[in-house]
Amino acid sequence: MGLLTVLKKLKQKEKEIRLLILGLDNAGKTTILKRINGEDISSISPTLGFNIKTLAYNGYKLNIWDVGGQKSIRSYWRNYFEQTDGLVWVVDSADRPDRFADCKLELHGLLTEERLSGASLLIFANKQDLPGALSSEEIAELLDLKTIQTHHWQIVGCSAVTGENLLKGMDWVVTDISKRIYMLD
Amino acid sequence: MLTGKASELPMADERGKLPGGDSYVDDDCGPSSFFVQADEMNELLGRLLPKIELLHARLKEYLCANTPTPWTPPQITNEEDREFDKSRQILDIYQEQPHLLDPHLERLVQPTMQHLREVMATLYENEGDGRGALVEQCMVTFRPFMGFLYHLTKVRGHKTIIKFFPHEVADMEPVLFCLESITHKANDPEFWEGRYVLLLWLSLLSMIPFDLQTVDSGTETGGTPLVERILNLGKTYLYAVSKEYEGAALLLMRVITRKDTAGTYLSDFVTWAAAEVHASRDVFKQRGMLLALCTIYKGGRRELLLPTLDHVLPCCNLVEEPFAQNNALLRKLLIKLTQRAGLTFMKPRAAKWRYDRGNRSLESNLGGTSALAPVNDICDTEDDDDDIDVPESMDTIVGILLNGLRDKDTIVRWSSAKGIGRIMNRLPHDLGQDIVQSIISLLEEDVLPGPGGQGYDLSQVSDSTWHGSCLALAELARRGLLLPLRLEEVVPWILLALKFDQRRGAHSIGAHVRDAACYVCWSFARAYAAEIIQPFVDALAKALVVVSLCDREVNIRRAASAAFQENVGRQGLFPHGIDIVTAADYFAVGNRTSSFLEIAVSIARFPEYHSHICDHVANVSLVHWDPNVRELAASTLAKLTPINTTYMSQTVLPALITRTTSDELAVRHGSLLAIGEICLAWYAAAIRPSDTGKLNGTVPWRAQENSGIVTSLSAVIATYPARYLDGFGGELTRFGCCKLIARLAEAQWPESVGSEFIKSSWKIAITSLAAREESVQVAAAAAVGSLNSLHHMDDSTLRLLIGGLSPEKDKHRRRGYALALGDLMGFVLSTNATAIIKGLTAAVAVHPDKALNDAESRRNAVQSLSMVCTHLDSQLPMAISPDMFETIREALFNGLQDYSTDSRGDVGSWVRQACMRAFQSIVMLLTNPALDEVRTAYLPEQAKVTFIGELCKQSVEKIDRMREVAGQTLLFLLWEVPGFEFEGMALLRERLPRNAEMSWSSAAESYPTMIPLLTIPQFRIQMLSGLVVSIGGLSESLVRHSSTSFVQFVNNLPDMSSPSSSDMTLGDLFDALLQVFRQYHRQDRVSMCILETLDLLFGCGAIARCGDAALYETLFTLVKQEVFKSKDVKKLLAGIKVFCGFVSLSAENGPAVAAIRQRALSQLVMYLAHPYPKVRRAVAEQLYLALASNTEDQFGDDDMEADDDVVGDDEAASAEDILLSTDWDLPVSQLKDTRDRLKILVLG
Ligand SMILES: Nc1nc2c(ncn2[C@@H]2O[C@H](COP(=O)(O)OP(=O)(O)O)[C@@H](O)[C@H]2O)c(=O)[nH]1
Ligand SMILES: [Mg+2]
């Protein structure tokens, strides 16, 4: 194996990004995934287990893992942590108020995980199309995002149904990841 | 909803690629840039998958039947097998660029998996006693599909492929059940791909986010828990000889690092596996265990694994054990495990102390592209270094890894280097610095002071250690762990490593070290900010440039070029970076000659690089072990000279002169070559007309300041000891001397310095003519030529050369002398032309005594004859009379008939080729207007036609290369020589248009074009004599193409010409053929082929069509004479076929034909008693066929009168019987009676 081989491998590796989509159940994770993959979103049932999608994006190859968010499953999330470059946290902005505490707790719990320590964090404040939806600023406040210092983060208000701002969020997370050239492996 | 398809995000926008090293890995370097066979592959799968549907249908039918009826799973047909082969071949095309498959993977994997899982579900639903056997039966059908899936994992990697596998909870138990059902045959080599694929699948299923207990339908019934069943499978397959162990390792990791299982199983498993590694000496077992441990430590949670480390650490030390020392793979796994253990000890973090360049990607350097920035900057709340707890074991771990850098196997060194890089990121500053220090010490090991206390002597260091150390430094630099402070210490070593080259006997090693050094430079570019790298830019840039252009190995040139490009792209500091990257890119440096001669020379015009390139070429390339590199270096120095003659003449040249007396052959050889090149280039630069058009005029040798160089250089040749010239490597030294002499002579070397130079030069040049190496002879001849122009050859030498051509002289001498005579010019040539030509023409003749024949001498003599003419130029008529010139033409014509062969094959072809070329140059010479008056006298019309005919002949002969030379010469003479005309030219031009794009060497192309030239009467005989040799040749495709075209041509020939036209007729062809036959009578090379050609002409009916009894008569006689008393079986067999051809002629054509037919029959019957059984067998068979077809004709034609036929029906039938039923291998004595009986039957 010589330098030319290393470069070839590295080039392929640098072009592959692994994203993990998490969030409470019913937040819209699967809908977002299907939406950005250009699939039909009219009949999505709750995720039993997990989904993996591979898609090309701006010259990168994204491997996106979407895991169910029911309470009973959450403790299995860490099955999926390895080599995660970016974490996409999806919030139902029109959720019942009592669920935001849960949401905050789960998110901050994840951020202490060693194996997610290098990952960029994108928060999708989803379902902005719904009348009662909180703004992304309000969500940031509720989730206490400003205290996050361990990860690069960004919050984007979006709607999986209209597609609004999904691209903006994806753009940010991919760009942020691609800027990292040191590998924390 | 399982998995998704890879698709372009519908809303995606275009963004520029990251710069740096792009072309080195670009997709378009390979065979294609996308998956070309996607549709083909889909169709293939579409045809194959119904097989599984069929299996499923039959299976269900069987399961539903009330009474058990035997069933058979559908078998894979041969045709389907071939389709599977095809699918694998298609995938293999993408082995180098497998990512091109990515957009299609979903379609390649999912339908197959879907089909498989449906059958498996059915199998599982009907689980029960003995149902495992059903699984086994189904596997027969599954096998090639699993093989296909395996092949995908092989080409694209299992991690990527696995993502397209189904992973619903409901799949878990069926897959597990199926794998279990075939596990009692775990060693059956038939099905390992299937087992591997099922293990991978199971490993993915083991990721489901549900408690496995709830999935397990067996818990209530008290069976083995699901987890344990998986564990057992995993353990079993860890021992597998084939790839299953890799799948098993992955499966085990997945199943015991789960939240619901880790507590119970993880620690136990690790303990058990570690113990197995220790206890076992079974390589397969150890391999499996180690891989499982590596995988678990990579994938599992650190907190859970930390307590188990005590068990695995002792394993790491096993790397020193003898069993591991003999097995690179085990050592690699042990190193990996060591690395993982180290990483488990330490919390993941990016070392706080590492060098952080800040804006790390060029994209952001260039102003960023994202509308959004992260809200925050990462603020490290990590502990300070002081708080980092480093366990004592870390010393051992680092020690093992450092030692791994010196391993004898590359894969182990790579693993160690990566391990060190990863671990150091988690270590505190001081420990990190210690490691860097250790790596530098590895480089220093066994380094000796250089000669005279200057620099270093690396001859004793270990190349492995240097390779490993460089890799480690590269890995550290990439991660920012090689602090800027260290660069001053490290860079000098890297500069040495970039040129690392250790002599080992006749060659050298070190390319891997140079490659790793390029990796370091590449990493520097990525890691450091410009101001950090600034102090080293100069040295690094120079070193990388010379390595990228002047390394012998193409992959090293490319690696250096990649590193250079990365530096230019990321740092922008390298002088003239963009220009160099453009000139010396991946593709450009692929060609060594142009890298040296073109690119290196052009870059040397930049003053920053000039002296470094000159010095490298003069000091490294010129003493390289590979003589080709030395020659290239010498030529490069010539081209470098005019850029700065002062540097070359005052700095480089004096050093080279002292090297001419080195005891090292390579050094001597290189310096001799280079000195001559430099001096000539220097001279040329000095006398070159200046811009004002005036000659600069100062010949350097006259200048006072160069007198030292002139004196010492004049003495080199004169003082050369005999052992240099005649001892080991003498030929190479002579080659160098001759090159030097030639160049100095061309550079008008002053004679005045003393006759010594001239005298010694003549002596070496003349004696070197007799060298055994052709390249030395050529160089010596050139030296003779140049010397002669400087200082006329004396008479005795000339007589020596001419006399040395005679056949009884040593063949090497003859070759060399012949060459040298062609290089003479000027006075000596014009006054001795006749003598020289006489000598050379005599040397072209083939000597009757084979032992004295030497094809190379003849070839050289031909070349020299044409050179003599060319050199005489307009003086030709003064120097040579037309009669003398005729002897040259004769010699060339005779040379064209040279078909001598020896153990090397048709060596005469060299002579023929030289003759064709010579004829072309003579034609060219005579276009000189000064020769207008004498042209016809020197090249009469008939001579032209004869030579053109010879070219036509050579253009249809059997050697591809000859056809090519002949064809090109023909085209050239037809179209490119103004004023050259001959009879038949217009017809030739019609057939061979100007710019005829023809691949002469391809038989398929050339024969169809050339054979119709037979219609041109002037060249017919000659062409035919060439053509028959191809038709009767041995090489299958040649025979096929030439005969097909010939038959086609013959079939289109009219029987007789209409009075109004002069078109060629069949009769004309046979006239020509008879002439050729007579000309080559009993010359087997051609005559044997004529027999084959006759057979062909009988076969296509051309001979029958001609119907000319007189021709038959002549032909028959010629054939009979040809084979008369021949002992050559091949020839006899060819003759028999022709006789049978005569038998096939219809007696209807009159009594004359019937008589010939009769004679042929009698000839054949005679052969039935031939001493060779092979001949008897052949003739019996051929005769049978001939008779049988005659009888058939009769039955086919009712009107035919039986009496007219020579043999009656009954006789024919019994004759055929006898021919068939007799054993012709019996001794001739026992066959005589049979033969006689046949004679009566057949001949009446
Ligand atoms: N109005 C609205 N509904 C959404 C949006 N995103 C998802 N949903 C709905 O929310 C429900 C849960 O979505 P799903 O993707 O299954 O959530 P998951 O459990 O996080 O994967 C579905 O009924 C979706 O149609 C959104 O942006 N706007
Ligand atoms: Mg979902």
Coordinates of N, CA, C and O in Angstrom, one line a residue, chain B residues 683-758:
Chain B
Y683 N 29.5 23.2 -26.4 CA 30.1 23.7 -27.7 C 29.0 24.3 -28.6 O 29.1 25.4 -29.1
A684 N 27.9 23.5 -28.6 CA 26.8 24.0 -29.5 C 26.2 25.3 -29.0 O 25.9 26.2 -29.8
A685 N 26.1 25.5 -27.7 CA 25.6 26.7 -27.1 C 26.6 27.9 -27.4 O 26.2 29.0 -27.7
A686 N 27.9 27.6 -27.4 CA 28.9 28.6 -27.5 C 28.9 29.1 -29.0 O 29.0 30.3 -29.2
I687 N 28.8 28.2 -29.9 CA 28.9 28.7 -31.3 C 27.6 29.1 -31.9 O 27.5 29.5 -33.1
R688 N 26.5 28.9 -31.2 CA 25.2 29.2 -31.7 C 25.1 30.6 -32.2 O 25.6 31.5 -31.4
P689 N 24.4 30.8 -33.3 CA 24.3 32.2 -33.7 C 23.5 33.0 -32.6 O 22.5 32.5 -32.1
S690 N 24.0 34.1 -32.3 CA 23.3 34.9 -31.3 C 22.0 35.5 -31.9 O 21.8 35.3 -33.1
D691 N 21.3 36.3 -31.2 CA 20.1 36.9 -31.7 C 20.4 37.8 -32.9 O 19.5 37.9 -33.8
T692 N 21.5 38.4 -32.9 CA 21.9 39.3 -34.0 C 22.2 38.5 -35.3 O 22.5 39.0 -36.3
G693 N 22.2 37.2 -35.2 CA 22.5 36.4 -36.3 C 24.0 36.1 -36.5 O 24.4 35.2 -37.3
K694 N 24.8 36.7 -35.7 CA 26.3 36.5 -35.8 C 26.6 35.2 -35.0 O 26.0 35.0 -34.0
L695 N 27.6 34.5 -35.5 CA 28.1 33.4 -34.6 C 28.7 34.0 -33.4 O 29.4 34.9 -33.4
N696 N 28.3 33.3 -32.3 CA 29.0 33.8 -31.1 C 30.5 33.5 -31.1 O 31.3 34.3 -30.6
G697 N 30.7 32.4 -31.8 CA 32.1 32.2 -32.3 C 33.1 31.7 -31.3 O 34.0 31.0 -31.8
T698 N 33.0 31.8 -30.1 CA 34.1 31.3 -29.2 C 33.9 29.9 -28.9 O 33.1 29.5 -28.1
V699 N 34.7 29.1 -29.5 CA 34.7 27.6 -29.2 C 35.3 27.5 -27.8 O 36.4 28.1 -27.6
P700 N 34.6 26.9 -26.9 CA 35.1 26.9 -25.5 C 36.5 26.4 -25.3 O 37.2 26.8 -24.4
W701 N 36.9 25.4 -26.2 CA 38.2 24.8 -26.0 C 39.3 25.7 -26.2 O 40.4 25.5 -25.7
R702 N 39.1 26.8 -26.9 CA 40.1 27.7 -27.1 C 40.3 28.7 -26.0 O 41.4 29.3 -25.8
A703 N 39.3 28.8 -25.2 CA 39.4 29.8 -24.1 C 40.4 29.3 -23.0 O 40.4 28.2 -22.6
Q704 N 41.2 30.3 -22.6 CA 42.2 30.0 -21.6 C 41.7 29.4 -20.4 O 42.2 28.4 -19.9
E705 N 40.5 29.9 -19.9 CA 40.0 29.4 -18.6 C 39.5 28.0 -18.7 O 39.4 27.4 -17.6
N706 N 39.4 27.4 -19.9 CA 38.9 26.1 -19.9 C 40.1 25.1 -20.2 O 39.8 23.9 -20.4
S707 N 41.3 25.6 -20.2 CA 42.4 24.7 -20.6 C 42.5 23.6 -19.6 O 42.9 22.5 -20.1
G708 N 42.2 23.8 -18.4 CA 42.3 22.7 -17.4 C 41.4 21.6 -17.8 O 41.8 20.4 -17.8
I709 N 40.2 21.9 -18.1 CA 39.2 20.9 -18.5 C 39.6 20.2 -19.7 O 39.6 18.9 -19.8
V710 N 40.1 20.9 -20.7 CA 40.5 20.3 -22.0 C 41.7 19.4 -21.8 O 41.6 18.2 -22.3
T711 N 42.6 19.8 -21.0 CA 43.8 18.9 -20.7 C 43.4 17.6 -20.0 O 43.7 16.5 -20.5
S712 N 42.6 17.8 -18.9 CA 42.3 16.6 -18.2 C 41.4 15.6 -19.0 O 41.5 14.4 -18.9
L713 N 40.5 16.2 -19.7 CA 39.5 15.4 -20.5 C 40.2 14.7 -21.6 O 39.9 13.5 -21.9
S714 N 41.2 15.3 -22.2 CA 42.0 14.7 -23.3 C 42.7 13.5 -22.8 O 43.0 12.5 -23.6
A715 N 43.0 13.5 -21.6 CA 43.9 12.4 -21.0 C 43.0 11.2 -20.6 O 43.6 10.1 -20.4
V716 N 41.7 11.4 -20.4 CA 40.9 10.4 -19.8 C 41.0 9.1 -20.6 O 41.4 8.0 -20.1
I717 N 40.7 9.2 -21.9 CA 40.7 8.0 -22.7 C 42.1 7.4 -22.8 O 42.3 6.2 -22.7
A718 N 43.1 8.3 -23.0 CA 44.4 7.8 -23.2 C 44.9 7.0 -22.0 O 45.7 6.0 -22.2
T719 N 44.5 7.4 -20.9 CA 45.0 6.7 -19.7 C 44.2 5.6 -19.2 O 44.4 5.0 -18.1
Y720 N 43.1 5.2 -19.9 CA 42.2 4.2 -19.4 C 42.9 2.9 -19.4 O 43.4 2.4 -20.3
P721 N 43.0 2.3 -18.2 CA 43.6 1.0 -18.0 C 42.9 -0.1 -18.7 O 41.6 0.0 -18.9
A722 N 43.6 -1.1 -19.2 CA 43.0 -2.2 -20.0 C 41.9 -2.9 -19.2 O 40.9 -3.3 -19.7
R723 N 42.0 -3.0 -17.8 CA 41.0 -3.7 -17.1 C 39.7 -3.1 -17.1 O 38.6 -3.7 -17.0
Y724 N 39.6 -1.7 -17.3 CA 38.4 -1.1 -17.4 C 37.7 -1.5 -18.7 O 36.5 -1.6 -18.8
L725 N 38.5 -1.7 -19.8 CA 38.0 -1.9 -21.1 C 37.7 -3.4 -21.4 O 36.8 -3.7 -22.2
D726 N 38.5 -4.2 -20.8 CA 38.3 -5.6 -21.2 C 37.9 -6.5 -20.0 O 37.6 -7.7 -20.1
G727 N 38.0 -5.9 -18.8 CA 37.6 -6.7 -17.6 C 36.1 -6.7 -17.5 O 35.3 -6.5 -18.4
F728 N 35.6 -7.0 -16.2 CA 34.2 -7.0 -16.0 C 33.5 -5.6 -16.3 O 34.1 -4.6 -15.9
G729 N 32.5 -5.7 -17.0 CA 31.8 -4.4 -17.4 C 32.5 -3.7 -18.5 O 32.2 -2.5 -18.8
G730 N 33.5 -4.3 -19.1 CA 34.3 -3.6 -20.2 C 33.4 -3.1 -21.3 O 33.6 -2.0 -21.8
E731 N 32.4 -3.9 -21.7 CA 31.5 -3.4 -22.8 C 30.8 -2.1 -22.5 O 30.7 -1.3 -23.3
L732 N 30.4 -2.0 -21.2 CA 29.7 -0.8 -20.8 C 30.6 0.4 -20.8 O 30.3 1.5 -21.2
T733 N 31.9 0.1 -20.3 CA 32.8 1.2 -20.3 C 33.2 1.6 -21.7 O 33.3 2.8 -22.0
R734 N 33.3 0.6 -22.6 CA 33.6 0.9 -24.0 C 32.4 1.7 -24.6 O 32.7 2.7 -25.3
F735 N 31.2 1.3 -24.3 CA 30.1 2.1 -24.7 C 30.2 3.6 -24.3 O 30.1 4.5 -25.2
G736 N 30.5 3.8 -23.1 CA 30.7 5.1 -22.5 C 31.8 5.8 -23.3 O 31.7 7.0 -23.7
C737 N 32.9 5.2 -23.5 CA 34.1 5.8 -24.2 C 33.7 6.2 -25.6 O 34.0 7.3 -26.0
C738 N 33.0 5.3 -26.3 CA 32.7 5.6 -27.7 C 31.7 6.8 -27.7 O 31.9 7.6 -28.6
K739 N 30.8 6.8 -26.8 CA 29.9 7.9 -26.8 C 30.6 9.2 -26.6 O 30.4 10.3 -27.2
L740 N 31.6 9.2 -25.6 CA 32.4 10.3 -25.3 C 33.2 10.8 -26.5 O 33.2 12.0 -26.9
I741 N 33.8 9.8 -27.1 CA 34.7 10.1 -28.3 C 33.8 10.8 -29.4 O 34.2 11.8 -29.9
A742 N 32.7 10.2 -29.6 CA 31.9 10.7 -30.7 C 31.5 12.2 -30.4 O 31.5 13.1 -31.3
R743 N 31.0 12.4 -29.2 CA 30.5 13.7 -28.8 C 31.7 14.7 -28.9 O 31.5 15.8 -29.4
L744 N 32.8 14.4 -28.4 CA 34.0 15.3 -28.4 C 34.4 15.6 -29.8 O 34.7 16.8 -30.1
A745 N 34.4 14.6 -30.6 CA 34.8 14.8 -32.0 C 33.8 15.8 -32.7 O 34.1 16.7 -33.4
E746 N 32.5 15.5 -32.4 CA 31.5 16.4 -33.0 C 31.6 17.8 -32.5 O 31.3 18.8 -33.1
A747 N 32.2 17.9 -31.3 CA 32.3 19.3 -30.7 C 33.7 19.8 -31.1 O 34.2 20.8 -30.4
Q748 N 34.3 19.3 -32.1 CA 35.5 19.8 -32.7 C 36.6 19.9 -31.6 O 37.3 20.9 -31.4
W749 N 36.8 18.8 -30.9 CA 37.8 18.8 -29.9 C 39.1 19.1 -30.4 O 39.5 18.6 -31.5
P750 N 39.9 19.9 -29.8 CA 41.2 20.3 -30.3 C 42.1 19.2 -30.5 O 42.4 18.5 -29.5
E751 N 42.7 19.0 -31.7 CA 43.7 18.0 -31.9 C 45.0 18.4 -31.3 O 45.9 17.6 -30.9
S752 N 45.2 19.7 -31.2 CA 46.5 20.3 -30.9 C 46.9 19.9 -29.5 O 48.1 19.9 -29.2
V753 N 46.0 19.5 -28.6 CA 46.4 19.2 -27.2 C 47.4 18.0 -27.2 O 48.0 17.7 -26.2
G754 N 47.5 17.4 -28.4 CA 48.4 16.3 -28.4 C 47.8 15.2 -29.2 O 46.6 15.1 -29.2
S755 N 48.5 14.5 -29.9 CA 48.0 13.4 -30.7 C 47.5 12.3 -29.9 O 46.8 11.4 -30.3
E756 N 47.8 12.3 -28.6 CA 47.4 11.3 -27.7 C 45.9 11.0 -27.8 O 45.4 9.9 -27.9
F757 N 45.1 12.1 -27.7 CA 43.7 12.0 -27.7 C 43.2 11.3 -28.9 O 42.4 10.3 -28.9
I758 N 43.7 11.8 -30.1 CA 43.3 11.2 -31.3 C 43.7 9.7 -31.4 O 42.9 8.8 -31.8

